[in-house]
XYZ file of C-alpha atoms in Angstrom:
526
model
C -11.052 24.011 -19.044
C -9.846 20.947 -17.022
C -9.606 22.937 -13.703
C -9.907 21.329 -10.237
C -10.351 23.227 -6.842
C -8.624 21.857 -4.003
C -8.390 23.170 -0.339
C -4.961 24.518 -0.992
C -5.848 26.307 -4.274
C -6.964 25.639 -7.884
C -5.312 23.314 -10.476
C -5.222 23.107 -14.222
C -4.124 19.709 -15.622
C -4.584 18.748 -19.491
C -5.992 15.918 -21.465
C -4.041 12.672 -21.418
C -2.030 12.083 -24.937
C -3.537 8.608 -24.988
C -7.141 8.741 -24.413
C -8.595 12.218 -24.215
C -11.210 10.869 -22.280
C -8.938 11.242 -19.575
C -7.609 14.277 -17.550
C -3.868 14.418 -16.002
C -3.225 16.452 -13.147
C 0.753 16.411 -11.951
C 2.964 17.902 -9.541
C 0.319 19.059 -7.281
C 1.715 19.760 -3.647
C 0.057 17.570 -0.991
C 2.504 18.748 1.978
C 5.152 21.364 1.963
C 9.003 20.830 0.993
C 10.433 18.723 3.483
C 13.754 20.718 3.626
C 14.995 23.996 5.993
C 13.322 23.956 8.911
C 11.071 20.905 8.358
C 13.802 18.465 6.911
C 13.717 15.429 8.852
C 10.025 16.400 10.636
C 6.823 14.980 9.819
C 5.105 16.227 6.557
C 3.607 19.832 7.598
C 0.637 21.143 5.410
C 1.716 22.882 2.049
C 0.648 26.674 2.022
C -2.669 27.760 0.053
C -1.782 29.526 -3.617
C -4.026 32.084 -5.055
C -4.993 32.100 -8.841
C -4.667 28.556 -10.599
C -1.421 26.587 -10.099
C -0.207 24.783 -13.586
C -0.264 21.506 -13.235
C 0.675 19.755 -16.110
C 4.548 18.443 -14.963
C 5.548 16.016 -12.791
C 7.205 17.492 -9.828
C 10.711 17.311 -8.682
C 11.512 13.738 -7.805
C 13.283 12.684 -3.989
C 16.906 13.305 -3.592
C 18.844 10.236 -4.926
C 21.257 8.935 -7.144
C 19.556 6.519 -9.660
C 18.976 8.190 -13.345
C 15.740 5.887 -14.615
C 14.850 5.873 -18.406
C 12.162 8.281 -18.890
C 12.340 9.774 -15.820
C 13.652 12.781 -14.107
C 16.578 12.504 -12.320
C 17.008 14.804 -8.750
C 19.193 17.847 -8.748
C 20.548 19.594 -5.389
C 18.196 22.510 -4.709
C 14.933 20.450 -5.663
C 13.063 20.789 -2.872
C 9.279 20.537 -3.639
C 9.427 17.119 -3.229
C 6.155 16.269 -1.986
C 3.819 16.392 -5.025
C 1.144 13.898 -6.369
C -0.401 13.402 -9.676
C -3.979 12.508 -10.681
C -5.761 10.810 -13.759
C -9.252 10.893 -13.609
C -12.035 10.331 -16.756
C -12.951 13.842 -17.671
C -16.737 13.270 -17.529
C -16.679 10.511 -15.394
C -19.952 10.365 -13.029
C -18.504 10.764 -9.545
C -17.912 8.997 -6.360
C -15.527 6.434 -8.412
C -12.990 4.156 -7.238
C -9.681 5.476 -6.280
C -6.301 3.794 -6.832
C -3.677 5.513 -5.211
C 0.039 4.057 -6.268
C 3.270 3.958 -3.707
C 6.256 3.274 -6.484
C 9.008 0.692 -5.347
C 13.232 1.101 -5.490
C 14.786 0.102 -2.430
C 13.515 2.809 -0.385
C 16.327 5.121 -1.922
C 15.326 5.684 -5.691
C 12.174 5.731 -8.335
C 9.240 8.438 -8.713
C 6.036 9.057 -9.649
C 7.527 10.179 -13.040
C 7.825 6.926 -14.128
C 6.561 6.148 -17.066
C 5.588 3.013 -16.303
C 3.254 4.498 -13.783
C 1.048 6.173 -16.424
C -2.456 6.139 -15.102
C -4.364 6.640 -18.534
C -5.378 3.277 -18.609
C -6.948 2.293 -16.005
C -8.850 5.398 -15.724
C -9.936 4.717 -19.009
C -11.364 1.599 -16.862
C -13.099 4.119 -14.615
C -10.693 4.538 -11.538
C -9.290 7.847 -10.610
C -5.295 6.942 -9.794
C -3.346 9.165 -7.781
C 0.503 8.630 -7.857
C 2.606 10.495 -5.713
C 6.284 10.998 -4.205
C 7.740 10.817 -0.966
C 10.820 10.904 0.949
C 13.318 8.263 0.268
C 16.658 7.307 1.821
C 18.077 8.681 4.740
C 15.162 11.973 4.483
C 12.957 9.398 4.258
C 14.106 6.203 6.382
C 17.373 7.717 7.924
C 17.229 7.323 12.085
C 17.990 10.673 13.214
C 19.062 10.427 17.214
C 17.779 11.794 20.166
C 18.435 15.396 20.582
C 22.518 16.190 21.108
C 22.432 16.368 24.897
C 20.407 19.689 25.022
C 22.364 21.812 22.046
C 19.582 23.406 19.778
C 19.326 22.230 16.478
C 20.541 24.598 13.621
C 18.590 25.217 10.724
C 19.807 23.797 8.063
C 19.741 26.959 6.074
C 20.636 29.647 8.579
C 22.256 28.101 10.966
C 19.663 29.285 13.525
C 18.691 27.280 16.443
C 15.088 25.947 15.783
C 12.549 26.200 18.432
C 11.432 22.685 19.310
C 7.964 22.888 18.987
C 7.549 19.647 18.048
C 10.053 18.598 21.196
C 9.584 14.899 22.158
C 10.541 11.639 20.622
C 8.531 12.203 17.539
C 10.213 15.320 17.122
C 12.213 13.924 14.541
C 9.881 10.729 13.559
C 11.308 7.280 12.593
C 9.329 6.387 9.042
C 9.376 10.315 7.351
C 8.591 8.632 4.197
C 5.685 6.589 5.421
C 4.005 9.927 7.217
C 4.402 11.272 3.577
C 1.934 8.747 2.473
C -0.441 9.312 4.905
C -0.119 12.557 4.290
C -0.839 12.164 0.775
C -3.685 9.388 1.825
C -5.008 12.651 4.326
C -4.782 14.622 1.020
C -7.031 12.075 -0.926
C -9.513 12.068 1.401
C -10.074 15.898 1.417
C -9.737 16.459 -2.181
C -10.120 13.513 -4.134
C -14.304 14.122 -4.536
C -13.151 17.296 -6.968
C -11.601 15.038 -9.571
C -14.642 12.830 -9.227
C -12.860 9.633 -6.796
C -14.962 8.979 -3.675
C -12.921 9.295 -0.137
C -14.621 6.093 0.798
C -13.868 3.250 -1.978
C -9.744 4.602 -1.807
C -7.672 1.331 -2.811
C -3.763 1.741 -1.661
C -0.895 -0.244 -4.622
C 2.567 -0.870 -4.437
C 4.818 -3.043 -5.360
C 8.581 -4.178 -3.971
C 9.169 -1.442 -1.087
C 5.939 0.319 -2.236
C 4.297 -3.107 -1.414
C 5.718 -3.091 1.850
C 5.050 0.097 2.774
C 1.334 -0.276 1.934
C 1.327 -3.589 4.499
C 2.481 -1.363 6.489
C 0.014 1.224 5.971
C -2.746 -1.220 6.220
C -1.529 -2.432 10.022
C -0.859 1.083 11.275
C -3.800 2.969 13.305
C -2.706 6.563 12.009
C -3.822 5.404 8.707
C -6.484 3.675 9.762
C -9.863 4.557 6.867
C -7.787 6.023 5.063
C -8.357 3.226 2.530
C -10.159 0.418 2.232
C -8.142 -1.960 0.367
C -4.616 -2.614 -0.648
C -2.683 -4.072 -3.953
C 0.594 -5.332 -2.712
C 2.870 -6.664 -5.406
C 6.125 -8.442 -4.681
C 6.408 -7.303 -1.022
C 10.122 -7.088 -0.145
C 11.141 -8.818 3.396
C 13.327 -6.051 4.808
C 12.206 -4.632 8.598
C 14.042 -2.794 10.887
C 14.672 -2.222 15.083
C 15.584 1.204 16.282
C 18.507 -0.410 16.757
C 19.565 -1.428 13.699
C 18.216 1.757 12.141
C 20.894 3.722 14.732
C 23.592 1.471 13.523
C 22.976 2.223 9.656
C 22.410 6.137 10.638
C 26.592 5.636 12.457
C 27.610 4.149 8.934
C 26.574 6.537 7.099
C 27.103 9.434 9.344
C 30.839 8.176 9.184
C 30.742 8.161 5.386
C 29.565 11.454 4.908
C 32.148 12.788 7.863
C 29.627 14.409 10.361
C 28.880 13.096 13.919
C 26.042 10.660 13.917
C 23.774 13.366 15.685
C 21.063 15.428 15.097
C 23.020 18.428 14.325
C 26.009 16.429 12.007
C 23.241 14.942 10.097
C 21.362 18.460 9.570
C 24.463 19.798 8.684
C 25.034 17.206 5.642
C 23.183 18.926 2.843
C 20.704 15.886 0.930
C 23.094 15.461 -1.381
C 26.241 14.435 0.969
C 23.938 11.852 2.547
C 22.849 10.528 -0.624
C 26.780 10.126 -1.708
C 26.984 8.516 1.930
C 24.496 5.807 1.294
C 26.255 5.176 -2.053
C 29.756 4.582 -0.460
C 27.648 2.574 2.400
C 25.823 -0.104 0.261
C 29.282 -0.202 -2.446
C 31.176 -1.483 0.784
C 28.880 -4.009 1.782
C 28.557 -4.797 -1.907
C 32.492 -5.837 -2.037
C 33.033 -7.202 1.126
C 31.817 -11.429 0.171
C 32.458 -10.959 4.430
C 30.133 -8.316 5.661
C 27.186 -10.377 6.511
C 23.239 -10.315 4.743
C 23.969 -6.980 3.475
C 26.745 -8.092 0.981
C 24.193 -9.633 -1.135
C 21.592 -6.634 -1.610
C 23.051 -3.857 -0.118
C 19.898 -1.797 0.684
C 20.355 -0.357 4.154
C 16.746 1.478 4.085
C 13.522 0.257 5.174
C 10.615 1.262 7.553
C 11.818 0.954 11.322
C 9.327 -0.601 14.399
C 9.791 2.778 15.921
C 6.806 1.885 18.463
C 5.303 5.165 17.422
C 3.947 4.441 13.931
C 4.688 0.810 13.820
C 5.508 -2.090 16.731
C 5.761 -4.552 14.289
C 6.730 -6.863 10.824
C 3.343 -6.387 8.763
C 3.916 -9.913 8.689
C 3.659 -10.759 12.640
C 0.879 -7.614 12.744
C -1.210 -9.115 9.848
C -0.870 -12.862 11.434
C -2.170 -10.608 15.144
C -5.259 -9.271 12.950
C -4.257 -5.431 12.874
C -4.971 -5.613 9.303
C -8.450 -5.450 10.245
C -11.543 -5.179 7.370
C -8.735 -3.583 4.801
C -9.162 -6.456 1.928
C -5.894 -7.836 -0.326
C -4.338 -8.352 -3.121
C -0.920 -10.130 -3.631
C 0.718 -10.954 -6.112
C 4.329 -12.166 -6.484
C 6.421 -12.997 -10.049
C 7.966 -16.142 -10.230
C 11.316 -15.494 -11.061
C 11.769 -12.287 -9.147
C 15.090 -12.370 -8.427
C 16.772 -12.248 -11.624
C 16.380 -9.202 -12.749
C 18.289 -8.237 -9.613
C 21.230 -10.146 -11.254
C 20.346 -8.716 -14.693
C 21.041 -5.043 -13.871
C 24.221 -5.492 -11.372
C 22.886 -4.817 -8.279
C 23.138 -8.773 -6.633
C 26.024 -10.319 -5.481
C 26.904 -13.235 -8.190
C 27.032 -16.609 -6.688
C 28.617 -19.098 -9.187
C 30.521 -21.689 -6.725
C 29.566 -24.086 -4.507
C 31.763 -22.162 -1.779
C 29.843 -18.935 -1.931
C 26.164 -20.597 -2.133
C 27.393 -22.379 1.076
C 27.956 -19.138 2.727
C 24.910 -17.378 1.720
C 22.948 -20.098 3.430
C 24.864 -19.615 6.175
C 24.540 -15.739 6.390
C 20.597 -16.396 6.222
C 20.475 -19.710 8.117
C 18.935 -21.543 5.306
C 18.486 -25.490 5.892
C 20.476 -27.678 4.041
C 17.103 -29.810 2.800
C 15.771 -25.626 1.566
C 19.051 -25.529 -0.505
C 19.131 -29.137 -1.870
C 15.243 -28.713 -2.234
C 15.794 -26.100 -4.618
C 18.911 -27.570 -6.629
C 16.913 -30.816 -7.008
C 14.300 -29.078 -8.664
C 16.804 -26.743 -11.098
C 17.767 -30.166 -12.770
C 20.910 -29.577 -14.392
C 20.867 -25.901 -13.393
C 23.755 -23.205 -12.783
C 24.866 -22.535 -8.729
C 23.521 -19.053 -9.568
C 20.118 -20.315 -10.660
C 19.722 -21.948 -7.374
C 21.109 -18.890 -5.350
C 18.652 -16.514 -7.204
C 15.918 -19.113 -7.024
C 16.723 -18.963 -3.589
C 16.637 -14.976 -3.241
C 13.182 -14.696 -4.622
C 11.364 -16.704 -2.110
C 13.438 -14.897 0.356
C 13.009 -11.747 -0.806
C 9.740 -11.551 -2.211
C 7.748 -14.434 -3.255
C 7.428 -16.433 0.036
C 7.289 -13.160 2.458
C 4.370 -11.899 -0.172
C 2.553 -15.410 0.089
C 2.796 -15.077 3.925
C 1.462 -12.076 3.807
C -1.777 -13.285 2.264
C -1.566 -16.248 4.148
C -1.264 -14.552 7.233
C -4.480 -12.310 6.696
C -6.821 -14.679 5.754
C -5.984 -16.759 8.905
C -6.209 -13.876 11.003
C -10.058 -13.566 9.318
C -9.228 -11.184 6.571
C -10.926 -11.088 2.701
C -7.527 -11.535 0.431
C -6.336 -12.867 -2.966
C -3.311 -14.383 -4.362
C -1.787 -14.104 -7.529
C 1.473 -15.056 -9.157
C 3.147 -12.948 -12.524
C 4.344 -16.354 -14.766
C 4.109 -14.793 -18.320
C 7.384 -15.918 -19.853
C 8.902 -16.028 -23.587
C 11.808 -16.592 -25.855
C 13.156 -13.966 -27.933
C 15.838 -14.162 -30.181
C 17.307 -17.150 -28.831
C 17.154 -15.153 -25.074
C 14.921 -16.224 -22.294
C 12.276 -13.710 -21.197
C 12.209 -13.939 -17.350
C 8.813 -13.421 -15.222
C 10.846 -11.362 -12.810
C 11.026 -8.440 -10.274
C 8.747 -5.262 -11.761
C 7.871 -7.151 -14.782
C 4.153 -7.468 -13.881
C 3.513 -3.878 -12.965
C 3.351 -2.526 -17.138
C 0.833 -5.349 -17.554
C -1.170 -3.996 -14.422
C -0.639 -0.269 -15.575
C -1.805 -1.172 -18.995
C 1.699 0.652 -20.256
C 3.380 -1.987 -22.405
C 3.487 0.518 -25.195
C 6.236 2.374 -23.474
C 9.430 2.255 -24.837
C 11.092 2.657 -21.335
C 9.725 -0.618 -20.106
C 10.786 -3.179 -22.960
C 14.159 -3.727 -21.144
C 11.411 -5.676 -18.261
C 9.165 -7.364 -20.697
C 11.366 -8.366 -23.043
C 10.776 -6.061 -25.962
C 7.765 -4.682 -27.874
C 4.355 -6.603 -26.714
C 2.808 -9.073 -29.050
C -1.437 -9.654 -29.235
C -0.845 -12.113 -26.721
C 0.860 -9.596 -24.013
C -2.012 -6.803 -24.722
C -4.718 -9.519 -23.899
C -2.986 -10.424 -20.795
C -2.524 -6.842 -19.574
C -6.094 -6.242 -20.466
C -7.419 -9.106 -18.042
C -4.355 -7.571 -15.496
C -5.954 -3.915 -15.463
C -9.243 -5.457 -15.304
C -8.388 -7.308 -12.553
C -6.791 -4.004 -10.401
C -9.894 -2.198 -11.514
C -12.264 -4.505 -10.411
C -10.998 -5.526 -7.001
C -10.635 -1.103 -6.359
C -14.164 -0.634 -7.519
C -16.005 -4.208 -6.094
C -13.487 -6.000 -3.947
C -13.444 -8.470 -6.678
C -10.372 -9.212 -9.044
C -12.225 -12.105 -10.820
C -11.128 -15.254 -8.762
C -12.425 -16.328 -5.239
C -10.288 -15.206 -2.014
C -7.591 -17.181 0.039
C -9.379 -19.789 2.115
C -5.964 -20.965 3.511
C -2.686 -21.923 3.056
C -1.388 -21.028 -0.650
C -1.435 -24.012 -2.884
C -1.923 -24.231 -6.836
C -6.011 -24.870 -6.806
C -8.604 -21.994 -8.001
C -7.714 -19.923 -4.748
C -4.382 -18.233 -6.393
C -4.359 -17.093 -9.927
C -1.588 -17.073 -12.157
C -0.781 -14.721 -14.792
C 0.406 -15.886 -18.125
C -0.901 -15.008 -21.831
C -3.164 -17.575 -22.961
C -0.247 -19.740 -24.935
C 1.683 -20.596 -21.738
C 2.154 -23.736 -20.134
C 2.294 -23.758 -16.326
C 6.131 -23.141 -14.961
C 6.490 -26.187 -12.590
C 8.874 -26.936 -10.354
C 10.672 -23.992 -11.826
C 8.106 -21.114 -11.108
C 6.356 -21.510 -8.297
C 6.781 -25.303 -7.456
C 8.851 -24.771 -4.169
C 6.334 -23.646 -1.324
C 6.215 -26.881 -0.050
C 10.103 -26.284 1.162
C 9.956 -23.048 2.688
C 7.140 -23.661 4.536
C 8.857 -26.423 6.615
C 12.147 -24.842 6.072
C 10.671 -21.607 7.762
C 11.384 -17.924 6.419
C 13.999 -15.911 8.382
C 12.842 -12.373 9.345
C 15.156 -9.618 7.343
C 16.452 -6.764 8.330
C 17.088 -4.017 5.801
């Protein structure tokens, strides 16, 4: 019987449908619902459970609106948000490597539930992977004030003052969804030996927010050994001041019609702030005048709260508080465009608008020309998105690595370039495309929309040396290519991803490093 005891209480997960080799444990609860009295508090310790708890379901996923394919969606009333999920060979030796995933979506949607998040294959390469959920949005990344000028904060249930025992500035922590993820990290270390994972070789992934939220992770002291190394895929460039973080909290305070303090926001249930942050991010989204945010409107990110963070993982990296952890980045090369693919970009087509998007973002007239000279003969919105992903993602991620090594840290670089035609339409190396190929999940239906339909031979093999690669650097420190040595260039220090019949991208992949690193890469606030 594929039963586990943890220090909360026994779990009974089933044989994966893939490879029965490997067991899947889901939904188990690493902290307790973050709603009633705890809702906007730090993660509190879920309560023990006698008998054995079925796990065999994902759990409820984080309040938000997104509906992804093959995924549950969240309902009001689904509260046990804070549930993990393990895969782990059922006769696997012990003490193995540990993977433990942090999804992407903007800091407001996605889940564990994906299925592109299937751990059956790479525990099939001998890791035990751990996926989990956390708070998202304003739960998650909301800035809830200072406490209203001595009034006692109802209960969001009752209506009952709640006694303050946590009273002080962390009462009400900046970064809930971050202390979720230590939380679950706390949760790994103290159970992960009973599904055969050892506490000590613990590798933290992400990618996009995910990404970001393990950099940050790997510079914060509160998480400090809780793992060793870290998988950061397509970091996004999005940081915020308390400041800024107040601001958003007054928008969308104002959208959901409650005062912007602690009780007003307590008093919105999940779901009126989630319809808030909708209404929020559609404004910016059709105002061309409205600043940065017009062009991604995602108003959620973690917050240099001076508590849990003080600072960009960029500048903190660059400042060595990265410390022994040991990377791996990787970036796609066309990241941006699936951002334009699924609606959620601003379209730049003239010559007027890509003037003021520079302008919004301060980006140098020799950046932009830099980048239309190499599109030869390209669309204005080719250039803009070109633009986007180094500004976004790919530069920021490069940095990133960049930063570390300089500061004396063991990292290594990669870039996602596997690219192909298909029935007459280009198949982009863009944003999230990489991750089935790491996951070892082409198969999936669901994801064929990012990889450009069913996988040939030549996909599989690259998505076998992918998972490889993830499950060597979690279980050796080694991916298969040497470390960073210095600054990113296109020599044997970065590797690039592409099935065996590709040609390198040029100019048009990965050929524009050169200009942002004298053009400079603005700092972005979320």
């Amino acid at each position: 019987m594929d039963v586990f005891t943890t220090k909360s209480g026994s779990v009974r997960g089933r044989r994966a449908t893939r490879d029965r080799g490997v067991v899947a444990v889901r939904g188990i609860p690493y902290a307790a619902p973050p709603f009633g009295r705890l809702r906007f508090r730090e993660p509190h310790p879920v309560e023990p459970w006698d008998g054995v708890r079925d796990c065999t379901a994902f759990g409820p996923v984080a309040p938000q609106s997104a509906e992804l394919p093959g995924a549950p969606s969240w309902s009001p009333g689904d509260e046990d948000i804070l549930t993990l999920n393990v895969w782990s060979p059922a006769d696997g030796p012990g003490d193995l490597p540990v993977l433990v995933w942090l999804h992407g979506g903007a800091y407001v949607f996605g889940s564990s539930a994906q299925p592109d998040f299937d751990g059956t294959a790479l525990a099939g390469r001998g890791l035990v992977v751990v996926t989990l959920n956390s708070r998202l949005g304003f739960e998650g990344f909301g800035h809830v004030p200072d406490a209203d000028s001595g009034a006692p904060v109802p209960d969001a249930d009752s209506g009952a003052p709640v006694p303050d025992a946590d009273s002080g500035a962390t009462a009400f922590p900046d970064n809930r969804g971050l202390l979720d993820q230590i939380a679950a990290l706390e949760w790994v270390r103290d159970n992960i030996s009973a599904f055969g994972g050892s506490p000590d070789r613990v590798t933290l992934a992400g990618q996009s927010s995910g990404a970001t939220a393990a950099a940050c992770l790997a510079v914060a002291g509160r998480a400090r050994g809780l793992f060793r190394r870290a998988v950061l895929h397509s970091a996004v460039n999005a940081f915020a001041t308390v400041e800024q973080a107040a601001r958003t909290t007054a928008e969308v305070a104002a959208a959901a019609g409650v005062p912007a303090t602690r009780a007003g926001l307590l008093a919105a249930p999940p779901e009126a702030l989630v319809a808030a942050t909708d209404r929020v991010c559609e404004r910016y989204a059709q105002d061309p005048g409205s600043g940065q945010r017009h062009y991604d409107p995602a108003i959620y990110g973690p917050v240099a709260d001076g508590v849990l963070l003080t600072a960009d993982p960029l500048e903190a990296l660059a400042a060595g508080a990265g410390g022994t952890v040991e990377l791996l980045v990787c970036h796609t090369t066309e990241e941006y465009w699936l951002l334009d693919a699924v609606g959620s970009s601003a379209r730049i087509t003239s010559e007027a608008q890509l003037a003021a998007f520079a302008a919004d973002f301060g980006l140098s007239a020799p950046l932009v020309e830099g980048h239309r000279e190499r599109l030869p003969g390209s669309p204005v919105l080719d250039v803009y998105l070109s633009l986007c992903s180094g500004l976004l993602f790919a530069e920021y991620s490069t940095r990133l690595a960049e930063a570390h090594a300089l500061a004396g840290g063991r990292v290594f670089l990669a870039r996602f370039d596997r690219r192909r035609d298909r029935a007459g339409q280009r198949v982009r190396a863009w944003h999230c495309a990489d991750i089935p190929f790491a996951f070892g999940n082409l198969h999936e239906e669901s994801v064929h929309f990012l990889v450009g339909g069913p996988p040939g031979a030549a996909d599989q093999e690259l998505s076998r040396r992918m998972t490889r690669a993830w499950a060597g650097f979690a279980a050796h420190g080694d991916p298969g290519w040497a470390p960073l040595d210095g600054p990113a260039g296109s020599g044997a220090t970065v590797r690039d991803w592409r099935t065996a019949a590709e040609e390198p991208a040029g100019a048009a992949g990965h050929g524009f490093r050169d200009l942002w690193r004298t053009a400079g890469l603005p700092s972005l606030a979320p």
